[in-house]
mmCIF file of N, CA and C in Angstrom:
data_model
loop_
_atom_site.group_PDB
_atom_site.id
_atom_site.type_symbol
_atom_site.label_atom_id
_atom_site.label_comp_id
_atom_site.label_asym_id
_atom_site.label_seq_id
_atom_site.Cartn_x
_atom_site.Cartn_y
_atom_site.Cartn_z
ATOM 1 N N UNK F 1 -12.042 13.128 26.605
ATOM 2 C CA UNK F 1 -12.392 14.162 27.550
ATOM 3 C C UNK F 1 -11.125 14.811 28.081
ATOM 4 N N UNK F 2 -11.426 16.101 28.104
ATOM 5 C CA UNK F 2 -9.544 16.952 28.531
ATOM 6 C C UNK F 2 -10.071 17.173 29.966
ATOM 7 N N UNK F 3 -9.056 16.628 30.521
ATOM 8 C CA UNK F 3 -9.304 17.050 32.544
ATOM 9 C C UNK F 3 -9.760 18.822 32.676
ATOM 10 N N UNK F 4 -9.862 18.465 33.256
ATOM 11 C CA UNK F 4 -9.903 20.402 33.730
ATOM 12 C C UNK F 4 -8.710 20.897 34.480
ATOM 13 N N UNK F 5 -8.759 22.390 34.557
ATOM 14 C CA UNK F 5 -7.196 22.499 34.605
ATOM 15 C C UNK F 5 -6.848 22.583 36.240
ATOM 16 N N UNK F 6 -8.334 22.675 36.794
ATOM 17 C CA UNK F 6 -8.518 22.610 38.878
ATOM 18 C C UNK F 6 -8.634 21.613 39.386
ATOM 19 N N UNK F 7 -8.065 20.688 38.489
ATOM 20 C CA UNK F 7 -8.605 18.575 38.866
ATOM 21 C C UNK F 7 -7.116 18.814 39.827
ATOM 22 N N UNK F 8 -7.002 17.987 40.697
ATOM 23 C CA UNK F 8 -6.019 17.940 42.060
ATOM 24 C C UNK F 8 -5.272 17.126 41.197
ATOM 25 N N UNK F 9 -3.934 16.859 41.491
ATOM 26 C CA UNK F 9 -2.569 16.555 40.749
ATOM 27 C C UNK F 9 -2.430 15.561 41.801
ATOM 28 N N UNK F 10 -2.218 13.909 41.655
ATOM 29 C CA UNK F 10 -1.427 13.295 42.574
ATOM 30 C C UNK F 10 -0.467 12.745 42.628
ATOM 31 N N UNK F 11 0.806 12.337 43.499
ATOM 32 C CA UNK F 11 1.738 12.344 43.773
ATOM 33 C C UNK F 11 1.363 10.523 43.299
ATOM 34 N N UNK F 12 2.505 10.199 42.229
ATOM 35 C CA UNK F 12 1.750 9.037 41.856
ATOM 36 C C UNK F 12 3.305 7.906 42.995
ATOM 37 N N UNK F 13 3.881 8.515 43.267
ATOM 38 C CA UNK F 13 4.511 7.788 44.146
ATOM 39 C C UNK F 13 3.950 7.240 45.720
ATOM 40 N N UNK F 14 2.887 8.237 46.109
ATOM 41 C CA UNK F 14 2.213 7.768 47.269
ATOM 42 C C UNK F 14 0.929 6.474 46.766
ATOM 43 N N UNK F 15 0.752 6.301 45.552
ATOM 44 C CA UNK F 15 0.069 5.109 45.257
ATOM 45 C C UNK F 15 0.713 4.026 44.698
ATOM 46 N N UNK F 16 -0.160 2.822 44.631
ATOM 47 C CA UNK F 16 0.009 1.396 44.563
ATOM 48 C C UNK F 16 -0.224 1.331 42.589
ATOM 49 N N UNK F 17 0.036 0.327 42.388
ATOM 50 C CA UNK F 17 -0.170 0.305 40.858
ATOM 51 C C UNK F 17 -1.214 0.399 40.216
ATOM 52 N N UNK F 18 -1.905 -0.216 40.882
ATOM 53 C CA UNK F 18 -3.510 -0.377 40.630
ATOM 54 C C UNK F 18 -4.308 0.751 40.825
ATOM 55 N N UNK F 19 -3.509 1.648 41.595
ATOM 56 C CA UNK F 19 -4.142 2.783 41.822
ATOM 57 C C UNK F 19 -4.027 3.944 40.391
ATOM 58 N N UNK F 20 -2.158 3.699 40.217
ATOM 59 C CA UNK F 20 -1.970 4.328 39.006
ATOM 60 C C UNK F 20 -2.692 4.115 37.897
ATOM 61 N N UNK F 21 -2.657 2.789 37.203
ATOM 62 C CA UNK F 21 -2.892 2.563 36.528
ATOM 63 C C UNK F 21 -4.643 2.327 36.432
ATOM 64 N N UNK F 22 -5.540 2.936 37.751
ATOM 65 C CA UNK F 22 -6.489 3.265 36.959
ATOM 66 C C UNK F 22 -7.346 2.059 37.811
ATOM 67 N N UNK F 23 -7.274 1.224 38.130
ATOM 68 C CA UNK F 23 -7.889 -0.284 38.547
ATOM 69 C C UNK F 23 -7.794 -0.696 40.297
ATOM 70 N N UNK F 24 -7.789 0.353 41.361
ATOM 71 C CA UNK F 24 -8.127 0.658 42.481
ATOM 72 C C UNK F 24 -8.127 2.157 42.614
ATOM 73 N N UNK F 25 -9.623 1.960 43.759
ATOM 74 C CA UNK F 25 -9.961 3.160 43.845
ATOM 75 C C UNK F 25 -8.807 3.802 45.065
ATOM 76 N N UNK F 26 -8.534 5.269 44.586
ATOM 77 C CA UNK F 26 -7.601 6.070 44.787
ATOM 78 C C UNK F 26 -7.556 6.267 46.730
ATOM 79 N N UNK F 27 -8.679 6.322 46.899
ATOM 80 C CA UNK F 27 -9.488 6.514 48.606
ATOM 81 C C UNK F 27 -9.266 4.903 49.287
ATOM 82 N N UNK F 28 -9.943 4.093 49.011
ATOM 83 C CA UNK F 28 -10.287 2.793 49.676
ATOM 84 C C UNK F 28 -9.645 1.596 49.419
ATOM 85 N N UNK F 29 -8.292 1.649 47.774
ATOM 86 C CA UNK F 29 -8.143 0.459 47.346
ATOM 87 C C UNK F 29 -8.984 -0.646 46.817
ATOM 88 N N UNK F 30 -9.728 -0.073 46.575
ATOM 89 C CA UNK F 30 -10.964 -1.266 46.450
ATOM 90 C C UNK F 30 -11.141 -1.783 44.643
ATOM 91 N N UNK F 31 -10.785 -2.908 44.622
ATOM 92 C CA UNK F 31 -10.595 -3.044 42.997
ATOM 93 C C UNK F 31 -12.054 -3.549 41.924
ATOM 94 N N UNK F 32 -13.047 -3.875 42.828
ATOM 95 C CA UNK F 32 -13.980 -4.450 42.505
ATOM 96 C C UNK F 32 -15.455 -3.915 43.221
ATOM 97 N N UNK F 33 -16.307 -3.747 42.352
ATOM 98 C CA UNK F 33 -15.988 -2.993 40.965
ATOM 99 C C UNK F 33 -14.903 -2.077 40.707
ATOM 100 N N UNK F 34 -14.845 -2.246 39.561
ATOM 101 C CA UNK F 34 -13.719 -1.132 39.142
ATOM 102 C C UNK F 34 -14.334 0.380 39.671
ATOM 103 N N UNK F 35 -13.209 1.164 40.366
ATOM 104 C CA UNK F 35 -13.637 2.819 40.186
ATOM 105 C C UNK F 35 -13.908 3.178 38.837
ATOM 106 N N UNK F 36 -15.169 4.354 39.047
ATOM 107 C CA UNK F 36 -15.276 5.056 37.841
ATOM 108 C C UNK F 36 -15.197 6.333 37.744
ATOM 109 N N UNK F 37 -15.137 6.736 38.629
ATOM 110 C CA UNK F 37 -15.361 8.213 39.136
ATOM 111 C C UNK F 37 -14.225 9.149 38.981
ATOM 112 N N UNK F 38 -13.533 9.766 38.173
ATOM 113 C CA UNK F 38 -12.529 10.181 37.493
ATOM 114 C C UNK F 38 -12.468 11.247 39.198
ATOM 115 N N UNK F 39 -11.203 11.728 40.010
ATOM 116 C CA UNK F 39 -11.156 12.786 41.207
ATOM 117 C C UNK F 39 -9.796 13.455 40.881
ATOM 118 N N UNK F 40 -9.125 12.963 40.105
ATOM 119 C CA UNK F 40 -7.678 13.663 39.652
ATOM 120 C C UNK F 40 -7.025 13.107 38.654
ATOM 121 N N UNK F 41 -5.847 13.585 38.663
ATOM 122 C CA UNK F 41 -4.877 13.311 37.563
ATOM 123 C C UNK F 41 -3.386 13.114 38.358
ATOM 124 N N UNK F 42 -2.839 12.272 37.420
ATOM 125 C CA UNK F 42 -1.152 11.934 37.908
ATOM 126 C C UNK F 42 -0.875 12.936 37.358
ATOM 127 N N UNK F 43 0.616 13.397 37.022
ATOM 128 C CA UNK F 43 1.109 14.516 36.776
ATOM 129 C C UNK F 43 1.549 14.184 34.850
ATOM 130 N N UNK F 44 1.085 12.944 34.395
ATOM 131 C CA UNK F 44 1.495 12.857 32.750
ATOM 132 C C UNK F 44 -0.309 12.744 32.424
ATOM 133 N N UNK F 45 -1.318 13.063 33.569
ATOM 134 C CA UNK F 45 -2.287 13.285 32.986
ATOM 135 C C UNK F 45 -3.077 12.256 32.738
ATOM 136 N N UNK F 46 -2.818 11.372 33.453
ATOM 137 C CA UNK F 46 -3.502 9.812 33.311
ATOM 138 C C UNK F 46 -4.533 9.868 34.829
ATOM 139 N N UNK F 47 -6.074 9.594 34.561
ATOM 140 C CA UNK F 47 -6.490 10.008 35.375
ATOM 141 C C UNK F 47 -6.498 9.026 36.414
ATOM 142 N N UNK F 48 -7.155 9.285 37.660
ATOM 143 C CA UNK F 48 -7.311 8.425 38.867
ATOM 144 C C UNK F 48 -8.585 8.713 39.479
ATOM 145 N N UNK F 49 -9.004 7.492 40.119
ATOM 146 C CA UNK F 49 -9.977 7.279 40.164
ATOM 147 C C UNK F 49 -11.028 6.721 41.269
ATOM 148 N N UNK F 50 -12.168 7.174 42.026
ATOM 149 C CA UNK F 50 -12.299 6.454 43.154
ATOM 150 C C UNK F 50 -13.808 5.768 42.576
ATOM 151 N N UNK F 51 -14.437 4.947 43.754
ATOM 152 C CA UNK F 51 -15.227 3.642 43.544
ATOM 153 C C UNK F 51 -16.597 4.942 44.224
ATOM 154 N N UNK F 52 -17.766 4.292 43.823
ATOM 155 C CA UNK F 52 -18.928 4.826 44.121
ATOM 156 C C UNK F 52 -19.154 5.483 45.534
ATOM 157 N N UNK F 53 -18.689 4.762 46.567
ATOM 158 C CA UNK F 53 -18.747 4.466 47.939
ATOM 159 C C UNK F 53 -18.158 6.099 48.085
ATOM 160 N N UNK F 54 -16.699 6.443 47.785
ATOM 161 C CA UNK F 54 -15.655 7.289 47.826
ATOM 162 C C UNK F 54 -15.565 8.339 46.887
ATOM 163 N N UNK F 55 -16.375 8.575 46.147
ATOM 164 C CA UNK F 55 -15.886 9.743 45.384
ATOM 165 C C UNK F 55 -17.504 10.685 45.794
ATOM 166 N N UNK F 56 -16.896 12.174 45.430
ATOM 167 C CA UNK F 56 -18.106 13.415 45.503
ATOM 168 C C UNK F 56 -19.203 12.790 45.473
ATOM 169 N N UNK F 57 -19.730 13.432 46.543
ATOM 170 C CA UNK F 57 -21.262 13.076 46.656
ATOM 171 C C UNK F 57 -22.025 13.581 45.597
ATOM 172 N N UNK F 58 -21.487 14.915 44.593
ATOM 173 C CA UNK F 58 -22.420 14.952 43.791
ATOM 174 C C UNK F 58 -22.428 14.069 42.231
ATOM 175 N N UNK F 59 -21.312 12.836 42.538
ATOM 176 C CA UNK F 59 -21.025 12.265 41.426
ATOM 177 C C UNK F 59 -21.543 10.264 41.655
ATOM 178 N N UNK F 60 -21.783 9.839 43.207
ATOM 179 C CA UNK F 60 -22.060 8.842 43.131
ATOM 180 C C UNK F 60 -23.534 8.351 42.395
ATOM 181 N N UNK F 61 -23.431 7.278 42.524
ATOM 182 C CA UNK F 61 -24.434 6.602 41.851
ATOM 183 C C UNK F 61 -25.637 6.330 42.799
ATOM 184 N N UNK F 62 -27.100 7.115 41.854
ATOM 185 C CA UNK F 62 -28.301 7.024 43.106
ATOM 186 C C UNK F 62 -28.303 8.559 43.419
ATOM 187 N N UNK F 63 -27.351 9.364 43.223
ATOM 188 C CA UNK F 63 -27.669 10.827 43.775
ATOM 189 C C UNK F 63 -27.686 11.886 42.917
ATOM 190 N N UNK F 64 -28.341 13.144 43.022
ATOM 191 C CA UNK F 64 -28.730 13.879 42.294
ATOM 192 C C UNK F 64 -28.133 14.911 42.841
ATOM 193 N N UNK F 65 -27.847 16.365 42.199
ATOM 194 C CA UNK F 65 -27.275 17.590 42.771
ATOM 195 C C UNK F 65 -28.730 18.675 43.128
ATOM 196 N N UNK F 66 -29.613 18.035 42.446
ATOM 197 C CA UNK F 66 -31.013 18.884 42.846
ATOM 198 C C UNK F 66 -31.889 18.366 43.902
ATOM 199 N N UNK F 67 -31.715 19.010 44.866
ATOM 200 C CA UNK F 67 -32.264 18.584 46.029
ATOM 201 C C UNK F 67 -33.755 19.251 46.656
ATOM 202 N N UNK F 68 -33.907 19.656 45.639
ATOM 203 C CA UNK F 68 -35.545 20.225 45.899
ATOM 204 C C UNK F 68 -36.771 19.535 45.314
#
């Protein structure tokens, strides 16, 4: 999957390793479950990632974008 080119860029120095590398969520730290929720990219394009709880409401788990 190619990111999109309006995905937010993060400063991979303000995160922890686990964050970089994909295995805490980007928002909460939270390693378990793993985040899945792809919310940006480091700057070599490796994505990052937050946990159900923390990422777009129109992307958690249980919710729908059609609200009618």
């Amino acid at each position: 999957m190619v990111p999109p080119d309006d995905e937010p860029t993060f400063d991979p120095e303000s995160l922890t390793a686990a964050q970089r590398d994909g295995h805490g969520c980007v928002v909460c730290h939270k390693r378990w479950p793993r985040p899945r929720i792809r919310v940006g990219r480091l700057p070599d394009g490796a994505g990052v990632f937050a946990c159900d709880g923390c990422g777009p409401p129109s992307e958690r788990a249980g919710t729908t974008s059609d609200l009618s």
